[in-house]
Amino acid sequence: MKTLNKFFHVKFEERRAANPRFSLRALAQRVEISPGHLSEIFNNKRPISSANFSKLVNGLRLSDEDVQKAQSLFDSERKRKKATHSIERVLSKSEFSEVSSVDFFLVLAAMDLHTEEWDVGLISAETGVPADRTKVVMNKLLQLGLVEMNSPTTYVKTVRSLASESDIPNFDVQKLHKEALKRSTDIFPQVPTEKREMVYLTMAVNPKNLDRAKKELEKAWKKVYGKLTQGECTEIYTLGMQLLPAVQKETEE
């Protein structure tokens, strides 16, 4: 199935083949969209807003038949996105065990970027997960029904977000957390200060207040998550909060 982005790209290439002077920059000037933004649209790296849809339809001077095709793709993608973003999937203990790796969550997060339709190469480029590993991840996500095939080579996400049962085995949780911490440690030196925020406090605490503090932290990360996911999402971030003993005491017998 052709995406709207690809449809417009094909129509642009047809116009350029007929008139070599019709460059990307010329189209960008005509439709009042920056060349960089337009390039990202044509390469499936940016969604097409209602305003830009109208600009491209007019700027490419589409035939009535092509306008209908474009409108059908636009309506279909909006409908699918709305349906997908209304579904929350709760993973069972066994399902969580199968996806207790950072790669799975990176791939699912990447599929909320730019476009509705993804292939292995595009996912790998966005996440840094090697293509062969991405194929393994996608096959498992297909088995779990978290993605589906949209064509012989492309995928679409079928859920808005994931949650898990409350009694997930500790070793599966530890595996995921250790991997996430290692990835954060590896990527940290590459991230400029203005693109990250990290706060650490070491303090004396009353252990009797831990349960209440954990509930407050849960409220806080849900609020931050809501803020960060508003509007157009173009990058993948990890939100982590830690509340750990700074000194491990020996267990009293």
PDB file of C-alpha atoms in Angstrom:
ATOM      1  CA  MET A   1       0.000   0.000   0.000  1.00  0.00           C
ATOM      2  CA  LYS A   2       1.406   3.404  -0.969  1.00  0.00           C
ATOM      3  CA  THR A   3       1.554   6.030   1.764  1.00  0.00           C
ATOM      4  CA  LEU A   4       0.456   9.601   1.178  1.00  0.00           C
ATOM      5  CA  ASN A   5       4.080  10.736   1.510  1.00  0.00           C
ATOM      6  CA  LYS A   6       5.176   8.334  -1.216  1.00  0.00           C
ATOM      7  CA  PHE A   7       2.240   9.317  -3.406  1.00  0.00           C
ATOM      8  CA  PHE A   8       3.241  12.992  -3.326  1.00  0.00           C
ATOM      9  CA  HIS A   9       6.897  12.059  -3.907  1.00  0.00           C
ATOM     10  CA  VAL A  10       5.984  10.069  -7.024  1.00  0.00           C
ATOM     11  CA  LYS A  11       3.918  12.959  -8.356  1.00  0.00           C
ATOM     12  CA  PHE A  12       6.801  15.352  -7.739  1.00  0.00           C
ATOM     13  CA  GLU A  13       9.210  13.056  -9.625  1.00  0.00           C
ATOM     14  CA  GLU A  14       6.742  12.847 -12.527  1.00  0.00           C
ATOM     15  CA  ARG A  15       6.597  16.643 -12.701  1.00  0.00           C
ATOM     16  CA  ARG A  16      10.391  16.906 -12.510  1.00  0.00           C
ATOM     17  CA  ALA A  17      10.829  14.312 -15.277  1.00  0.00           C
ATOM     18  CA  ALA A  18       8.570  16.396 -17.511  1.00  0.00           C
ATOM     19  CA  ASN A  19      10.325  19.640 -16.544  1.00  0.00           C
ATOM     20  CA  PRO A  20      13.920  19.301 -15.192  1.00  0.00           C
ATOM     21  CA  ARG A  21      13.770  22.908 -13.932  1.00  0.00           C
ATOM     22  CA  PHE A  22      11.008  21.893 -11.495  1.00  0.00           C
ATOM     23  CA  SER A  23      13.321  21.253  -8.537  1.00  0.00           C
ATOM     24  CA  LEU A  24      12.580  20.502  -4.905  1.00  0.00           C
ATOM     25  CA  ARG A  25      13.545  24.059  -4.053  1.00  0.00           C
ATOM     26  CA  ALA A  26      11.185  25.427  -6.704  1.00  0.00           C
ATOM     27  CA  LEU A  27       8.294  23.381  -5.313  1.00  0.00           C
ATOM     28  CA  ALA A  28       9.205  24.410  -1.773  1.00  0.00           C
ATOM     29  CA  GLN A  29       9.045  28.057  -2.753  1.00  0.00           C
ATOM     30  CA  ARG A  30       5.716  27.557  -4.520  1.00  0.00           C
ATOM     31  CA  VAL A  31       4.038  25.785  -1.586  1.00  0.00           C
ATOM     32  CA  GLU A  32       5.755  27.837   1.149  1.00  0.00           C
ATOM     33  CA  ILE A  33       7.272  24.802   2.885  1.00  0.00           C
ATOM     34  CA  SER A  34      11.009  24.776   3.612  1.00  0.00           C
ATOM     35  CA  PRO A  35      13.091  22.497   1.332  1.00  0.00           C
ATOM     36  CA  GLY A  36      14.295  20.507   4.348  1.00  0.00           C
ATOM     37  CA  HIS A  37      10.760  19.955   5.623  1.00  0.00           C
ATOM     38  CA  LEU A  38       9.585  19.004   2.127  1.00  0.00           C
ATOM     39  CA  SER A  39      12.449  16.525   1.733  1.00  0.00           C
ATOM     40  CA  GLU A  40      11.504  14.875   5.020  1.00  0.00           C
ATOM     41  CA  ILE A  41       7.889  14.579   3.843  1.00  0.00           C
ATOM     42  CA  PHE A  42       8.959  12.895   0.616  1.00  0.00           C
ATOM     43  CA  ASN A  43      11.241  10.522   2.538  1.00  0.00           C
ATOM     44  CA  ASN A  44       8.500   9.460   4.968  1.00  0.00           C
ATOM     45  CA  LYS A  45      10.165  11.254   7.875  1.00  0.00           C
ATOM     46  CA  ARG A  46       7.386  13.762   8.571  1.00  0.00           C
ATOM     47  CA  PRO A  47       3.608  13.408   8.652  1.00  0.00           C
ATOM     48  CA  ILE A  48       1.538  15.634   6.369  1.00  0.00           C
ATOM     49  CA  SER A  49      -0.655  18.151   8.143  1.00  0.00           C
ATOM     50  CA  SER A  50      -3.998  19.287   6.737  1.00  0.00           C
ATOM     51  CA  ALA A  51      -2.481  22.629   5.731  1.00  0.00           C
ATOM     52  CA  ASN A  52       0.494  21.055   3.952  1.00  0.00           C
ATOM     53  CA  PHE A  53      -1.804  18.530   2.258  1.00  0.00           C
ATOM     54  CA  SER A  54      -3.715  21.373   0.612  1.00  0.00           C
ATOM     55  CA  LYS A  55      -0.484  23.165  -0.324  1.00  0.00           C
ATOM     56  CA  LEU A  56       0.956  20.083  -2.023  1.00  0.00           C
ATOM     57  CA  VAL A  57      -2.251  19.259  -3.879  1.00  0.00           C
ATOM     58  CA  ASN A  58      -2.264  22.782  -5.312  1.00  0.00           C
ATOM     59  CA  GLY A  59       1.499  23.078  -5.768  1.00  0.00           C
ATOM     60  CA  LEU A  60       1.774  19.814  -7.707  1.00  0.00           C
ATOM     61  CA  ARG A  61      -1.309  20.748  -9.760  1.00  0.00           C
ATOM     62  CA  LEU A  62      -2.801  17.289  -9.433  1.00  0.00           C
ATOM     63  CA  SER A  63      -5.535  16.040 -11.722  1.00  0.00           C
ATOM     64  CA  ASP A  64      -9.002  15.523 -10.278  1.00  0.00           C
ATOM     65  CA  GLU A  65      -8.350  11.768 -10.216  1.00  0.00           C
ATOM     66  CA  ASP A  66      -5.069  12.202  -8.328  1.00  0.00           C
ATOM     67  CA  VAL A  67      -6.695  14.625  -5.882  1.00  0.00           C
ATOM     68  CA  GLN A  68      -9.242  11.929  -5.069  1.00  0.00           C
ATOM     69  CA  LYS A  69      -6.471   9.349  -4.578  1.00  0.00           C
ATOM     70  CA  ALA A  70      -4.542  11.716  -2.333  1.00  0.00           C
ATOM     71  CA  GLN A  71      -7.636  12.551  -0.295  1.00  0.00           C
ATOM     72  CA  SER A  72      -8.422   8.844   0.114  1.00  0.00           C
ATOM     73  CA  LEU A  73      -4.895   8.146   1.409  1.00  0.00           C
ATOM     74  CA  PHE A  74      -5.039  11.153   3.726  1.00  0.00           C
ATOM     75  CA  ASP A  75      -8.402  10.102   5.201  1.00  0.00           C
ATOM     76  CA  SER A  76      -7.314   6.468   5.520  1.00  0.00           C
ATOM     77  CA  GLU A  77      -4.096   7.305   7.367  1.00  0.00           C
ATOM     78  CA  ARG A  78      -5.867   9.699   9.726  1.00  0.00           C
ATOM     79  CA  LYS A  79      -8.540   7.091  10.466  1.00  0.00           C
ATOM     80  CA  ARG A  80      -5.960   4.378  11.120  1.00  0.00           C
ATOM     81  CA  LYS A  81      -3.898   6.655  13.354  1.00  0.00           C
ATOM     82  CA  LYS A  82      -6.951   7.624  15.391  1.00  0.00           C
ATOM     83  CA  ALA A  83      -7.918   3.956  15.848  1.00  0.00           C
ATOM     84  CA  THR A  84      -4.388   2.890  16.760  1.00  0.00           C
ATOM     85  CA  HIS A  85      -3.974   5.627  19.337  1.00  0.00           C
ATOM     86  CA  SER A  86      -7.108   4.528  21.180  1.00  0.00           C
ATOM     87  CA  ILE A  87      -5.806   1.031  22.023  1.00  0.00           C
ATOM     88  CA  GLU A  88      -3.788   0.186  25.139  1.00  0.00           C
ATOM     89  CA  ARG A  89      -2.416  -3.348  25.343  1.00  0.00           C
ATOM     90  CA  VAL A  90      -1.699  -5.025  28.698  1.00  0.00           C
ATOM     91  CA  LEU A  91       1.071  -7.611  28.420  1.00  0.00           C
ATOM     92  CA  SER A  92       0.774 -10.856  30.349  1.00  0.00           C
ATOM     93  CA  LYS A  93       3.737 -12.185  32.346  1.00  0.00           C
ATOM     94  CA  SER A  94       4.772 -14.520  29.509  1.00  0.00           C
ATOM     95  CA  GLU A  95       4.381 -11.786  26.870  1.00  0.00           C
ATOM     96  CA  PHE A  96       6.437  -9.332  28.923  1.00  0.00           C
ATOM     97  CA  SER A  97       9.172 -11.948  29.223  1.00  0.00           C
ATOM     98  CA  GLU A  98       9.281 -12.250  25.422  1.00  0.00           C
ATOM     99  CA  VAL A  99       9.802  -8.511  24.920  1.00  0.00           C
ATOM    100  CA  SER A 100      11.883  -7.669  28.013  1.00  0.00           C
ATOM    101  CA  SER A 101      14.571  -6.045  25.889  1.00  0.00           C
ATOM    102  CA  VAL A 102      15.115  -2.363  25.122  1.00  0.00           C
ATOM    103  CA  ASP A 103      15.115  -3.115  21.377  1.00  0.00           C
ATOM    104  CA  PHE A 104      11.405  -3.961  21.403  1.00  0.00           C
ATOM    105  CA  PHE A 105      10.413  -0.720  23.088  1.00  0.00           C
ATOM    106  CA  LEU A 106      12.732   1.333  20.854  1.00  0.00           C
ATOM    107  CA  VAL A 107      11.093  -0.138  17.759  1.00  0.00           C
ATOM    108  CA  LEU A 108       7.569   0.506  19.034  1.00  0.00           C
ATOM    109  CA  ALA A 109       8.489   4.075  20.003  1.00  0.00           C
ATOM    110  CA  ALA A 110      10.030   4.677  16.562  1.00  0.00           C
ATOM    111  CA  MET A 111       6.770   3.612  14.919  1.00  0.00           C
ATOM    112  CA  ASP A 112       5.106   6.690  16.441  1.00  0.00           C
ATOM    113  CA  LEU A 113       7.440   8.941  14.430  1.00  0.00           C
ATOM    114  CA  HIS A 114       6.936  10.573  11.052  1.00  0.00           C
ATOM    115  CA  THR A 115       4.743   8.113   9.181  1.00  0.00           C
ATOM    116  CA  GLU A 116       2.229   5.306   9.583  1.00  0.00           C
ATOM    117  CA  GLU A 117       4.081   2.710   7.493  1.00  0.00           C
ATOM    118  CA  TRP A 118       7.538   1.275   8.228  1.00  0.00           C
ATOM    119  CA  ASP A 119      10.008  -1.176   6.727  1.00  0.00           C
ATOM    120  CA  VAL A 120      12.972  -2.839   8.440  1.00  0.00           C
ATOM    121  CA  GLY A 121      15.543  -0.434   6.966  1.00  0.00           C
ATOM    122  CA  LEU A 122      13.681   2.682   8.094  1.00  0.00           C
ATOM    123  CA  ILE A 123      13.138   1.306  11.608  1.00  0.00           C
ATOM    124  CA  SER A 124      16.799   0.310  11.873  1.00  0.00           C
ATOM    125  CA  ALA A 125      17.911   3.783  10.754  1.00  0.00           C
ATOM    126  CA  GLU A 126      15.707   5.493  13.366  1.00  0.00           C
ATOM    127  CA  THR A 127      16.634   3.248  16.310  1.00  0.00           C
ATOM    128  CA  GLY A 128      20.212   2.152  15.644  1.00  0.00           C
ATOM    129  CA  VAL A 129      19.071  -1.449  16.104  1.00  0.00           C
ATOM    130  CA  PRO A 130      20.857  -3.577  13.437  1.00  0.00           C
ATOM    131  CA  ALA A 131      18.639  -4.686  10.551  1.00  0.00           C
ATOM    132  CA  ASP A 132      18.958  -8.402  11.330  1.00  0.00           C
ATOM    133  CA  ARG A 133      17.981  -7.797  14.951  1.00  0.00           C
ATOM    134  CA  THR A 134      15.140  -5.528  13.797  1.00  0.00           C
ATOM    135  CA  LYS A 135      13.758  -8.397  11.709  1.00  0.00           C
ATOM    136  CA  VAL A 136      13.751 -10.644  14.787  1.00  0.00           C
ATOM    137  CA  VAL A 137      11.998  -7.944  16.822  1.00  0.00           C
ATOM    138  CA  MET A 138       9.377  -7.349  14.132  1.00  0.00           C
ATOM    139  CA  ASN A 139       8.611 -11.079  13.842  1.00  0.00           C
ATOM    140  CA  LYS A 140       8.004 -11.295  17.585  1.00  0.00           C
ATOM    141  CA  LEU A 141       5.849  -8.139  17.570  1.00  0.00           C
ATOM    142  CA  LEU A 142       3.831  -9.663  14.723  1.00  0.00           C
ATOM    143  CA  GLN A 143       3.287 -12.830  16.762  1.00  0.00           C
ATOM    144  CA  LEU A 144       2.051 -10.757  19.696  1.00  0.00           C
ATOM    145  CA  GLY A 145      -0.252  -8.679  17.496  1.00  0.00           C
ATOM    146  CA  LEU A 146       1.494  -5.418  18.400  1.00  0.00           C
ATOM    147  CA  VAL A 147       2.208  -4.689  14.721  1.00  0.00           C
ATOM    148  CA  GLU A 148       0.763  -5.999  11.483  1.00  0.00           C
ATOM    149  CA  MET A 149       1.932  -6.245   7.882  1.00  0.00           C
ATOM    150  CA  ASN A 150       0.637  -3.462   5.665  1.00  0.00           C
ATOM    151  CA  SER A 151       2.367  -4.861   2.570  1.00  0.00           C
ATOM    152  CA  PRO A 152       4.894  -7.668   1.935  1.00  0.00           C
ATOM    153  CA  THR A 153       7.674  -5.444   3.338  1.00  0.00           C
ATOM    154  CA  THR A 154       6.023  -2.799   5.529  1.00  0.00           C
ATOM    155  CA  TYR A 155       4.480  -2.706   8.992  1.00  0.00           C
ATOM    156  CA  VAL A 156       2.026  -0.589  10.952  1.00  0.00           C
ATOM    157  CA  LYS A 157       1.635  -0.371  14.718  1.00  0.00           C
ATOM    158  CA  THR A 158      -1.651  -1.690  16.128  1.00  0.00           C
ATOM    159  CA  VAL A 159      -1.583  -0.304  19.683  1.00  0.00           C
ATOM    160  CA  ARG A 160      -1.324   3.113  21.303  1.00  0.00           C
ATOM    161  CA  SER A 161       0.690   2.085  24.340  1.00  0.00           C
ATOM    162  CA  LEU A 162       1.754  -0.886  26.433  1.00  0.00           C
ATOM    163  CA  ALA A 163       1.223  -1.741  30.064  1.00  0.00           C
ATOM    164  CA  SER A 164       1.958  -4.912  31.990  1.00  0.00           C
ATOM    165  CA  GLU A 165       0.369  -7.021  34.662  1.00  0.00           C
ATOM    166  CA  SER A 166       1.395  -5.978  38.170  1.00  0.00           C
ATOM    167  CA  ASP A 167       3.033  -9.296  39.139  1.00  0.00           C
ATOM    168  CA  ILE A 168       5.761  -9.468  36.487  1.00  0.00           C
ATOM    169  CA  PRO A 169       8.652 -11.714  37.686  1.00  0.00           C
ATOM    170  CA  ASN A 170      11.476  -9.661  39.161  1.00  0.00           C
ATOM    171  CA  PHE A 171      14.174 -11.208  36.957  1.00  0.00           C
ATOM    172  CA  ASP A 172      12.370 -10.029  33.777  1.00  0.00           C
ATOM    173  CA  VAL A 173      12.024  -6.517  35.185  1.00  0.00           C
ATOM    174  CA  GLN A 174      15.671  -6.492  36.259  1.00  0.00           C
ATOM    175  CA  LYS A 175      16.784  -7.656  32.814  1.00  0.00           C
ATOM    176  CA  LEU A 176      14.962  -4.786  31.125  1.00  0.00           C
ATOM    177  CA  HIS A 177      16.111  -2.196  33.669  1.00  0.00           C
ATOM    178  CA  LYS A 178      19.761  -3.289  33.490  1.00  0.00           C
ATOM    179  CA  GLU A 179      19.710  -3.098  29.700  1.00  0.00           C
ATOM    180  CA  ALA A 180      18.046   0.336  29.780  1.00  0.00           C
ATOM    181  CA  LEU A 181      20.609   1.657  32.271  1.00  0.00           C
ATOM    182  CA  LYS A 182      23.499   0.329  30.166  1.00  0.00           C
ATOM    183  CA  ARG A 183      22.101   1.958  27.035  1.00  0.00           C
ATOM    184  CA  SER A 184      21.694   5.263  28.890  1.00  0.00           C
ATOM    185  CA  THR A 185      25.301   5.031  30.128  1.00  0.00           C
ATOM    186  CA  ASP A 186      26.569   4.342  26.602  1.00  0.00           C
ATOM    187  CA  ILE A 187      24.635   7.183  24.933  1.00  0.00           C
ATOM    188  CA  PHE A 188      25.059   9.781  27.705  1.00  0.00           C
ATOM    189  CA  PRO A 189      28.465  11.171  26.541  1.00  0.00           C
ATOM    190  CA  GLN A 190      27.023  11.878  23.079  1.00  0.00           C
ATOM    191  CA  VAL A 191      24.075  13.972  24.292  1.00  0.00           C
ATOM    192  CA  PRO A 192      24.568  17.758  24.719  1.00  0.00           C
ATOM    193  CA  THR A 193      23.396  19.358  27.953  1.00  0.00           C
ATOM    194  CA  GLU A 194      20.517  21.214  26.312  1.00  0.00           C
ATOM    195  CA  LYS A 195      18.995  17.921  25.137  1.00  0.00           C
ATOM    196  CA  ARG A 196      18.936  16.146  28.497  1.00  0.00           C
ATOM    197  CA  GLU A 197      17.949  16.649  32.116  1.00  0.00           C
ATOM    198  CA  MET A 198      19.225  14.531  34.982  1.00  0.00           C
ATOM    199  CA  VAL A 199      18.672  15.128  38.692  1.00  0.00           C
ATOM    200  CA  TYR A 200      20.198  13.060  41.481  1.00  0.00           C
ATOM    201  CA  LEU A 201      19.624  13.516  45.196  1.00  0.00           C
ATOM    202  CA  THR A 202      21.261  11.515  47.948  1.00  0.00           C
ATOM    203  CA  MET A 203      19.366  11.952  51.204  1.00  0.00           C
ATOM    204  CA  ALA A 204      18.337  10.392  54.455  1.00  0.00           C
ATOM    205  CA  VAL A 205      14.781   9.053  54.200  1.00  0.00           C
ATOM    206  CA  ASN A 206      12.085   7.538  56.332  1.00  0.00           C
ATOM    207  CA  PRO A 207      11.442   4.078  54.751  1.00  0.00           C
ATOM    208  CA  LYS A 208       7.846   4.201  55.962  1.00  0.00           C
ATOM    209  CA  ASN A 209       7.192   6.911  53.335  1.00  0.00           C
ATOM    210  CA  LEU A 210       8.514   4.912  50.350  1.00  0.00           C
ATOM    211  CA  ASP A 211       5.142   3.653  49.128  1.00  0.00           C
ATOM    212  CA  ARG A 212       3.692   7.160  49.115  1.00  0.00           C
ATOM    213  CA  ALA A 213       6.803   8.529  47.367  1.00  0.00           C
ATOM    214  CA  LYS A 214       6.572   5.843  44.655  1.00  0.00           C
ATOM    215  CA  LYS A 215       2.960   6.796  43.979  1.00  0.00           C
ATOM    216  CA  GLU A 216       3.955  10.458  43.643  1.00  0.00           C
ATOM    217  CA  LEU A 217       6.727   9.519  41.209  1.00  0.00           C
ATOM    218  CA  GLU A 218       4.239   7.555  39.106  1.00  0.00           C
ATOM    219  CA  LYS A 219       1.958  10.607  38.926  1.00  0.00           C
ATOM    220  CA  ALA A 220       4.930  12.775  37.946  1.00  0.00           C
ATOM    221  CA  TRP A 221       6.184  10.590  35.086  1.00  0.00           C
ATOM    222  CA  LYS A 222       2.679  10.188  33.668  1.00  0.00           C
ATOM    223  CA  LYS A 223       2.291  13.975  33.629  1.00  0.00           C
ATOM    224  CA  VAL A 224       5.680  14.470  31.943  1.00  0.00           C
ATOM    225  CA  TYR A 225       4.871  11.707  29.432  1.00  0.00           C
ATOM    226  CA  GLY A 226       1.658  13.517  28.523  1.00  0.00           C
ATOM    227  CA  LYS A 227       3.527  16.779  27.946  1.00  0.00           C
ATOM    228  CA  LEU A 228       6.287  15.207  25.834  1.00  0.00           C
ATOM    229  CA  THR A 229       3.956  13.312  23.515  1.00  0.00           C
ATOM    230  CA  GLN A 230       1.736  16.267  22.584  1.00  0.00           C
ATOM    231  CA  GLY A 231       1.933  17.477  18.994  1.00  0.00           C
ATOM    232  CA  GLU A 232       4.310  16.131  16.331  1.00  0.00           C
ATOM    233  CA  CYS A 233       6.795  13.565  17.696  1.00  0.00           C
ATOM    234  CA  THR A 234      10.119  13.520  15.810  1.00  0.00           C
ATOM    235  CA  GLU A 235      12.667  12.041  18.259  1.00  0.00           C
ATOM    236  CA  ILE A 236      12.863   9.054  20.632  1.00  0.00           C
ATOM    237  CA  TYR A 237      13.623   9.784  24.286  1.00  0.00           C
ATOM    238  CA  THR A 238      13.866   7.642  27.415  1.00  0.00           C
ATOM    239  CA  LEU A 239      12.240   8.934  30.597  1.00  0.00           C
ATOM    240  CA  GLY A 240      13.781   7.295  33.667  1.00  0.00           C
ATOM    241  CA  MET A 241      13.264   7.886  37.360  1.00  0.00           C
ATOM    242  CA  GLN A 242      15.310   6.113  40.013  1.00  0.00           C
ATOM    243  CA  LEU A 243      14.605   5.683  43.685  1.00  0.00           C
ATOM    244  CA  LEU A 244      17.203   3.296  45.085  1.00  0.00           C
ATOM    245  CA  PRO A 245      19.043   2.748  48.382  1.00  0.00           C
ATOM    246  CA  ALA A 246      22.418   4.500  48.151  1.00  0.00           C
ATOM    247  CA  VAL A 247      23.899   1.953  50.543  1.00  0.00           C
ATOM    248  CA  GLN A 248      22.850  -1.682  50.597  1.00  0.00           C
ATOM    249  CA  LYS A 249      22.524  -2.871  54.172  1.00  0.00           C
ATOM    250  CA  GLU A 250      22.976  -6.472  55.145  1.00  0.00           C
ATOM    251  CA  THR A 251      19.699  -8.271  55.763  1.00  0.00           C
ATOM    252  CA  GLU A 252      19.065  -8.933  59.414  1.00  0.00           C
ATOM    253  CA  GLU A 253      18.579 -12.593  60.307  1.00  0.00           C
TER     254      GLU A 253
END
